[in-house]
Amino acid sequence: MPHHQRADARRNYARILAVAEREVAAHGADASLERIARVAGVGSATVRRHFPGRAALLEAVFHERIEALCARAAASVDAVDARAALLDWLDGFTEYAASARGMAEALAQDRLVEPERVSACSVQLEQAVEPLLRRAAESGAVARDVTAADLLTLVTGIALATERHADPAAEGRRLLELTVRGISPVR
Amino acid sequence: MPHHQRADARRNYARILAVAEREVAAHGADASLERIARVAGVGSATVRRHFPGRAALLEAVFHERIEALCARAAASVDAVDARAALLDWLDGFTEYAASARGMAEALAQDRLVEPERVSACSVQLEQAVEPLLRRAAESGAVARDVTAADLLTLVTGIALATERHADPAAEGRRLLELTVRGISPVR
DNA sequence: GTACGATACGGAGGGCCCCGCCGTTTAGCA
DNA sequence: TGCTAAACGGCGGGGCCCTCCGTATCGTAC
């Protein structure tokens, strides 16, 4: 079969991606591309060839995780309690972002750099929450003027602001809860 | 009078700070220190001498602005409507962060690097909102379990997430409003 | 007015990183 | 097995950050 990716290219791609995951987990979104290349045992040019630009690498790194989140959203779209489903998903996202260093940064980046690409992580996520949000809104459990983009921006912001706290997951959950119920006291 | 800062040192300090303000406004929190030095017409070592580390520079850049915010808080601590005063301040902060590029980043940084320094921006801000928050809580307009740190983290997060949006100020205000009233519909 | 000491300056050099170029290797098909 | 295009990786340029150290300058004392 002609015009297909060569076998070694595929292998290097996998190698690099594997190293990149560890490296990003360790050093955040601004991990050294050169270092990744060294550890993976390839030239730095090869990294740039497979992933043009840091954004592309980050996207690949978080791709499956993002998909997992999307799948989760799809799974709970038929839940009985629409509001609970939405909140649960947001909670999952927050917890996730807290454990996956650099993801929030990466999201914040690509969402404004190329807001049109369908494969962009932020777009996928948006499309994933949208049904959840709509159902919740229809059942009257969530305000009408809230958009999926709003929600993503909010949780991304929370993730960014808590990323280097002592206990990001706990802080994130706490802030998300505040955001959901509002700062005002329970009526 | 001995043991005082030399005159040229003072001048260079001012020069650098002035350039740094423009440079940070243009390129965000990770503006090039070397470039600042070049534009200011001093050696790069001189910049590092006056401001050891990027954090110190950013702190100096935003210092007066932060103080302005603190003053604003102090001024409205005796307002009739405690809740309105608090929300107004938060709104001001958000608008401010939207216009001052890099400030949110800088805040997020120093708040976890050195949470004990009294002169640290985040600490000052925290102390400034605290009275506002307490009064609002006492009047029952704000939930009791909300801390000043929570509020700052939230608005910082919003600022971070909206920093490079098309219209950061508008987006920030919108998200802040959502956060304040909660995502749930008005009862 | 001058000479001295402390203070502040800035250039040089090393390390790391990102990027683009280009000669060389190698996989895959004939 | 030979050929071609795909893929590789080393090299050099440019930047940034940082440290060190010789030197210029300020401020003061004489």
Coordinates of C-alpha atoms (C1' of nucleotides) in Angstrom, one line a residue:
Chain A
M1 CA 0.0 0.0 0.0
P2 CA 1.6 3.2 -1.2
H3 CA 1.4 6.7 0.3
H4 CA 1.1 5.3 3.8
Q5 CA 3.2 6.3 6.8
R6 CA 6.3 4.3 7.0
A7 CA 6.8 1.8 9.8
D8 CA 9.7 3.5 11.5
A9 CA 7.8 6.8 11.4
R10 CA 4.9 5.2 13.2
R11 CA 7.3 3.7 15.8
N12 CA 9.0 7.0 16.4
Y13 CA 5.7 8.7 16.7
A14 CA 4.7 6.3 19.4
R15 CA 8.0 6.6 21.2
I16 CA 7.9 10.3 21.3
L17 CA 4.3 10.4 22.4
A18 CA 5.0 8.0 25.3
V19 CA 8.0 10.1 26.4
A20 CA 6.0 13.3 26.0
E21 CA 3.3 12.0 28.3
R22 CA 5.8 11.4 31.1
E23 CA 7.6 14.6 30.5
V24 CA 4.5 16.8 30.4
A25 CA 3.2 15.1 33.6
A26 CA 6.5 15.9 35.2
H27 CA 7.2 19.5 34.0
G28 CA 3.8 20.8 32.9
A29 CA 2.8 22.3 29.5
D30 CA 6.2 23.9 28.9
A31 CA 8.3 20.8 29.0
S32 CA 11.4 20.9 26.8
L33 CA 10.8 19.5 23.3
E34 CA 14.5 18.9 23.0
R35 CA 14.6 16.9 26.1
I36 CA 11.7 14.8 24.9
A37 CA 13.7 14.1 21.8
R38 CA 16.8 13.1 23.7
V39 CA 15.0 10.8 26.0
A40 CA 13.1 9.2 23.1
G41 CA 16.3 8.7 21.4
V42 CA 15.5 10.7 18.3
G43 CA 16.7 13.9 16.8
S44 CA 14.9 17.1 17.8
A45 CA 13.8 17.6 14.1
T46 CA 11.9 14.3 14.2
V47 CA 9.8 15.6 17.1
R48 CA 9.0 18.7 15.2
R49 CA 8.2 16.7 12.1
H50 CA 5.6 14.6 13.8
F51 CA 4.2 17.4 16.0
P52 CA 4.6 20.8 14.4
G53 CA 4.5 23.1 17.4
R54 CA 4.1 22.5 21.1
A55 CA 0.4 22.8 20.8
A56 CA 0.2 19.8 18.5
L57 CA 2.2 17.7 20.9
L58 CA 0.0 18.7 23.9
E59 CA -3.1 18.0 21.9
A60 CA -1.8 14.5 21.1
V61 CA -0.8 13.9 24.7
F62 CA -4.2 14.7 26.1
H63 CA -6.2 13.4 23.2
E64 CA -7.2 10.1 24.7
R65 CA -7.9 11.6 28.0
I66 CA -10.1 14.2 26.4
E67 CA -11.9 11.5 24.5
A68 CA -12.5 9.7 27.8
L69 CA -14.1 12.8 29.2
C70 CA -16.2 13.1 26.1
A71 CA -17.3 9.5 26.3
R72 CA -18.2 10.0 29.9
A73 CA -20.4 12.9 28.9
A74 CA -22.1 10.9 26.2
A75 CA -22.7 8.1 28.6
S76 CA -24.6 10.2 31.1
V77 CA -26.6 12.2 28.6
D78 CA -29.6 10.0 29.3
A79 CA -29.3 10.1 33.1
V80 CA -32.4 10.6 35.1
D81 CA -31.2 13.7 36.9
A82 CA -29.9 16.0 34.2
R83 CA -28.5 18.5 36.7
A84 CA -26.6 15.9 38.6
A85 CA -25.2 14.5 35.4
L86 CA -23.9 17.8 34.4
L87 CA -22.4 18.7 37.7
D88 CA -20.9 15.2 38.0
W89 CA -19.2 15.7 34.7
L90 CA -17.8 19.1 35.6
D91 CA -16.5 17.6 38.8
G92 CA -14.8 14.9 36.9
F93 CA -13.3 17.4 34.6
T94 CA -11.9 19.4 37.4
E95 CA -10.5 16.4 39.2
Y96 CA -9.0 15.3 35.9
A97 CA -7.4 18.6 35.1
A98 CA -5.9 18.7 38.6
S99 CA -4.2 15.4 38.1
A100 CA -3.1 16.0 34.5
R101 CA -0.6 18.8 34.7
G102 CA -0.6 21.2 31.7
M103 CA -3.9 20.2 30.4
A104 CA -5.7 23.3 31.5
E105 CA -2.9 25.4 30.0
A106 CA -3.1 23.5 26.7
L107 CA -6.9 24.0 26.6
A108 CA -6.7 27.6 27.3
Q109 CA -4.2 27.9 24.5
D110 CA -5.9 26.1 21.7
R111 CA -9.3 27.5 22.3
L112 CA -8.3 30.9 21.1
V113 CA -5.6 30.0 18.7
E114 CA -7.8 28.0 16.4
P115 CA -11.4 28.0 17.6
E116 CA -12.6 26.5 14.3
R117 CA -10.8 23.2 14.0
V118 CA -13.1 20.4 14.7
S119 CA -10.5 18.1 16.1
A120 CA -9.3 20.8 18.6
C121 CA -9.7 19.5 22.1
S122 CA -11.7 22.4 23.3
V123 CA -14.2 22.1 20.5
Q124 CA -14.7 18.4 21.2
L125 CA -15.2 19.1 24.8
E126 CA -17.7 21.8 24.0
Q127 CA -19.7 19.5 21.8
A128 CA -19.6 16.9 24.5
V129 CA -21.0 19.0 27.3
E130 CA -23.5 20.8 25.2
P131 CA -26.1 18.1 25.3
L132 CA -25.7 17.7 29.0
L133 CA -26.1 21.4 29.5
R134 CA -29.1 21.6 27.3
R135 CA -30.9 18.8 29.0
A136 CA -30.2 20.4 32.4
A137 CA -31.4 23.8 31.1
E138 CA -34.6 22.3 29.8
S139 CA -35.3 20.6 33.0
G140 CA -35.0 24.0 34.6
A141 CA -32.0 23.0 36.7
V142 CA -29.6 25.3 35.1
A143 CA -29.9 28.9 34.0
R144 CA -30.7 29.5 30.3
D145 CA -28.0 32.0 29.5
V146 CA -25.2 29.6 30.4
T147 CA -23.3 28.3 27.4
A148 CA -21.1 25.3 27.1
A149 CA -18.2 27.6 26.3
D150 CA -18.9 29.4 29.6
L151 CA -18.7 26.3 31.6
L152 CA -15.5 25.1 29.9
T153 CA -13.9 28.5 30.4
L154 CA -14.9 28.5 34.1
V155 CA -13.6 25.0 34.9
T156 CA -10.5 25.7 32.9
G157 CA -10.0 28.9 34.9
I158 CA -10.4 27.0 38.1
A159 CA -8.0 24.4 37.0
L160 CA -5.4 27.0 36.0
A161 CA -5.7 28.9 39.3
T162 CA -5.4 25.8 41.4
E163 CA -2.9 24.0 39.4
R164 CA 0.0 24.5 41.7
H165 CA -1.8 24.7 45.0
A166 CA -0.9 22.2 47.7
D167 CA -3.9 20.0 46.9
P168 CA -5.2 21.0 43.5
A169 CA -8.0 18.4 43.4
A170 CA -9.5 19.4 46.7
E171 CA -9.2 23.1 46.0
G172 CA -10.6 22.7 42.6
R173 CA -13.6 20.7 43.8
R174 CA -14.2 23.3 46.5
L175 CA -14.1 26.2 44.1
L176 CA -16.3 24.4 41.6
E177 CA -18.9 23.8 44.3
L178 CA -18.8 27.5 45.2
T179 CA -19.2 28.4 41.5
V180 CA -22.1 26.1 41.0
R181 CA -24.1 27.2 44.0
G182 CA -23.0 30.8 43.7
I183 CA -21.2 32.8 46.4
S184 CA -24.5 33.9 47.9
P185 CA -25.8 31.8 50.8
V186 CA -28.2 29.0 50.2
R187 CA -31.6 30.5 50.1
Chain B
M1 CA 24.5 60.3 54.2
P2 CA 26.3 57.0 53.7
H3 CA 24.8 53.6 52.9
H4 CA 22.2 55.0 50.7
Q5 CA 21.3 53.9 47.2
R6 CA 23.4 55.6 44.7
A7 CA 21.8 58.2 42.4
D8 CA 22.5 56.3 39.1
A9 CA 21.1 53.1 40.6
R10 CA 17.9 54.9 41.4
R11 CA 17.7 56.3 37.9
N12 CA 18.3 52.9 36.4
Y13 CA 15.7 51.4 38.6
A14 CA 13.1 53.9 37.4
R15 CA 14.2 53.4 33.7
I16 CA 13.9 49.7 33.9
L17 CA 10.6 49.8 35.7
A18 CA 9.1 52.1 33.1
V19 CA 10.3 50.0 30.2
A20 CA 9.1 46.8 32.0
E21 CA 5.6 48.2 32.3
R22 CA 5.3 48.8 28.6
E23 CA 7.0 45.5 27.8
V24 CA 4.8 43.4 30.1
A25 CA 1.7 45.2 28.8
A26 CA 2.7 44.2 25.3
H27 CA 4.0 40.7 25.8
G28 CA 2.4 39.4 29.0
A29 CA 4.1 38.0 32.1
D30 CA 6.8 36.2 30.2
A31 CA 8.3 39.3 28.5
S32 CA 12.0 39.0 27.8
L33 CA 14.1 40.4 30.6
E34 CA 17.0 40.8 28.2
R35 CA 14.9 42.8 25.9
I36 CA 13.8 45.1 28.7
A37 CA 17.4 45.6 29.5
R38 CA 18.2 46.5 25.9
V39 CA 15.4 48.9 25.5
A40 CA 16.2 50.6 28.8
G41 CA 19.8 50.9 27.7
V42 CA 21.3 49.0 30.5
G43 CA 23.1 45.7 30.8
S44 CA 21.0 42.6 31.5
A45 CA 22.9 42.1 34.7
T46 CA 21.6 45.4 36.0
V47 CA 18.1 44.3 35.6
R48 CA 18.8 41.2 37.5
R49 CA 20.5 43.2 40.2
H50 CA 17.5 45.4 40.8
F51 CA 14.9 42.7 40.4
P52 CA 16.2 39.3 41.4
G53 CA 13.9 37.0 39.4
R54 CA 11.0 37.7 37.1
A55 CA 8.6 37.5 40.0
A56 CA 10.2 40.5 41.6
L57 CA 10.0 42.6 38.4
L58 CA 6.3 41.7 38.0
E59 CA 5.6 42.5 41.6
A60 CA 7.1 45.9 41.1
V61 CA 5.3 46.5 37.9
F62 CA 1.9 45.8 39.4
H63 CA 2.6 47.2 42.8
E64 CA 0.9 50.5 42.5
R65 CA -2.0 49.1 40.6
I66 CA -2.5 46.5 43.4
E67 CA -2.3 49.2 45.9
A68 CA -5.0 51.1 44.0
L69 CA -7.2 48.1 44.3
C70 CA -6.5 47.8 48.0
A71 CA -7.3 51.4 48.5
R72 CA -10.6 50.9 46.7
A73 CA -11.5 48.1 49.0
A74 CA -10.6 50.1 52.0
A75 CA -12.7 53.0 50.8
S76 CA -15.9 50.9 50.4
V77 CA -15.6 49.0 53.6
D78 CA -18.1 51.2 55.2
A79 CA -20.6 51.2 52.4
V80 CA -24.2 50.7 53.2
D81 CA -24.7 47.7 51.1
A82 CA -22.0 45.3 52.0
R83 CA -22.8 42.8 49.3
A84 CA -22.8 45.4 46.6
A85 CA -19.5 46.7 47.8
L86 CA -17.9 43.3 47.7
L87 CA -19.3 42.5 44.2
D88 CA -18.3 45.8 43.0
W89 CA -14.8 45.3 44.1
L90 CA -14.6 41.9 42.5
D91 CA -15.9 43.4 39.3
G92 CA -13.3 46.1 39.4
F93 CA -10.6 43.5 40.0
T94 CA -11.8 41.5 37.0
E95 CA -11.9 44.5 34.7
Y96 CA -8.5 45.5 35.9
A97 CA -6.9 42.1 35.4
A98 CA -8.4 42.1 31.9
S99 CA -6.7 45.3 31.0
A100 CA -3.4 44.6 32.7
R101 CA -1.8 41.7 30.9
G102 CA 0.2 39.3 33.0
M103 CA -1.2 40.4 36.3
A104 CA -3.3 37.3 36.8
E105 CA -0.3 35.1 35.9
A106 CA 1.9 37.0 38.3
L107 CA -0.7 36.7 41.1
A108 CA -1.1 33.0 40.5
Q109 CA 2.6 32.6 40.7
D110 CA 3.5 34.5 43.9
R111 CA 0.6 33.2 45.9
L112 CA 2.0 29.8 46.1
V113 CA 5.7 30.5 45.8
E114 CA 5.8 32.6 48.9
P115 CA 2.5 32.7 50.7
E116 CA 4.1 34.2 53.8
R117 CA 5.7 37.5 52.6
V118 CA 3.6 40.4 53.9
S119 CA 4.5 42.5 50.9
A120 CA 3.5 39.9 48.4
C121 CA 0.7 41.1 46.2
S122 CA -1.6 38.3 46.8
V123 CA -1.3 38.7 50.6
Q124 CA -2.1 42.4 50.4
L125 CA -5.1 41.8 48.2
E126 CA -6.3 39.1 50.5
Q127 CA -6.1 41.4 53.5
A128 CA -7.9 44.1 51.5
V129 CA -10.9 42.0 50.6
E130 CA -11.2 40.2 53.9
P131 CA -13.0 43.1 55.7
L132 CA -15.4 43.5 52.7
L133 CA -16.1 39.8 52.7
R134 CA -16.6 39.6 56.4
R135 CA -19.1 42.4 56.5
A136 CA -21.0 40.9 53.6
A137 CA -21.0 37.5 55.3
E138 CA -22.3 39.1 58.6
S139 CA -25.1 40.8 56.8
G140 CA -26.0 37.4 55.5
A141 CA -25.5 38.3 51.9
V142 CA -22.7 35.9 51.3
A143 CA -22.1 32.3 52.3
R144 CA -20.1 31.8 55.5
D145 CA -17.7 29.2 54.2
V146 CA -16.3 31.5 51.5
T147 CA -12.8 32.8 52.3
A148 CA -10.9 35.7 50.9
A149 CA -8.5 33.3 49.3
D150 CA -11.3 31.5 47.6
L151 CA -12.5 34.7 46.0
L152 CA -9.1 35.7 44.9
T153 CA -8.4 32.4 43.4
L154 CA -11.7 32.4 41.6
V155 CA -11.3 35.9 40.0
T156 CA -7.7 35.1 39.2
G157 CA -8.8 31.9 37.5
I158 CA -11.4 33.8 35.5
A159 CA -8.8 36.4 34.5
L160 CA -6.4 33.7 33.4
A161 CA -9.0 31.8 31.4
T162 CA -10.2 34.9 29.6
E163 CA -6.9 36.7 29.3
R164 CA -6.6 36.1 25.6
H165 CA -10.2 36.1 24.6
A166 CA -11.5 38.5 22.0
D167 CA -12.9 40.8 24.7
P168 CA -11.5 39.8 28.0
A169 CA -13.2 42.4 30.0
A170 CA -16.7 41.5 28.8
E171 CA -16.1 37.8 29.1
G172 CA -14.6 38.2 32.5
R173 CA -17.5 40.2 33.7
R174 CA -19.9 37.7 32.3
L175 CA -18.2 34.8 34.0
L176 CA -17.9 36.6 37.3
E177 CA -21.6 37.3 37.2
L178 CA -22.3 33.6 36.6
T179 CA -20.0 32.7 39.4
V180 CA -21.6 35.1 41.8
R181 CA -25.2 34.0 41.2
G182 CA -24.3 30.4 40.6
I183 CA -25.0 28.4 37.5
S184 CA -28.4 27.3 38.8
P185 CA -31.3 29.5 37.7
V186 CA -32.6 32.3 39.9
R187 CA -35.1 30.7 42.2
Chain C
dG1 C1' 40.0 70.1 44.4
dT2 C1' 41.5 65.6 44.8
dA3 C1' 42.0 60.9 46.2
dC4 C1' 40.0 56.9 47.9
dG5 C1' 36.6 53.1 48.8
dA6 C1' 32.4 51.2 48.1
dT7 C1' 28.9 50.6 44.9
dA8 C1' 27.0 49.8 40.7
dC9 C1' 27.7 48.7 35.9
dG10 C1' 28.0 45.9 31.6
dG11 C1' 30.2 42.7 28.7
dA12 C1' 31.8 37.8 28.1
dG13 C1' 30.8 33.1 28.3
dG14 C1' 28.2 28.8 29.4
dG15 C1' 23.9 26.3 29.2
dC16 C1' 19.5 25.4 27.5
dC17 C1' 16.1 25.9 24.0
dC18 C1' 13.6 26.5 19.6
dC19 C1' 13.9 26.5 14.7
dG20 C1' 15.2 25.6 9.7
dC21 C1' 18.4 23.5 6.4
dC22 C1' 20.3 19.7 4.0
dG23 C1' 23.1 15.7 3.3
dT24 C1' 22.3 10.9 4.6
dT25 C1' 20.0 6.7 5.8
dT26 C1' 16.4 3.4 5.2
dA27 C1' 11.8 1.4 4.4
dG28 C1' 8.9 -0.3 0.9
dC29 C1' 7.7 -1.3 -3.8
dA30 C1' 9.0 -3.1 -8.4
Chain D
dT1 C1' 18.0 -6.7 -5.6
dG2 C1' 17.8 -1.9 -7.0
dC3 C1' 15.6 2.4 -6.9
dT4 C1' 12.9 6.3 -5.1
dA5 C1' 10.7 8.9 -1.9
dA6 C1' 10.0 9.2 2.9
dA7 C1' 12.1 9.9 7.1
dC8 C1' 16.0 10.8 9.9
dG9 C1' 19.4 13.6 12.6
dG10 C1' 23.3 16.6 13.0
dC11 C1' 24.6 21.4 12.5
dG12 C1' 24.4 26.3 12.9
dG13 C1' 21.8 30.6 13.9
dG14 C1' 19.2 33.2 17.1
dG15 C1' 17.4 34.0 21.9
dC16 C1' 17.0 33.8 26.5
dC17 C1' 18.6 33.3 31.3
dC18 C1' 22.2 33.3 34.4
dT19 C1' 26.9 34.0 36.7
dC20 C1' 31.3 36.0 37.0
dC21 C1' 34.6 39.6 37.1
dG22 C1' 37.1 43.6 35.5
dT23 C1' 36.0 48.4 35.3
dA24 C1' 33.7 52.9 35.6
dT25 C1' 31.4 56.0 38.5
dC26 C1' 29.3 58.0 42.6
dG27 C1' 29.8 59.9 47.2
dT28 C1' 32.6 61.2 50.8
dA29 C1' 36.6 62.5 53.4
dC30 C1' 40.6 65.0 53.3

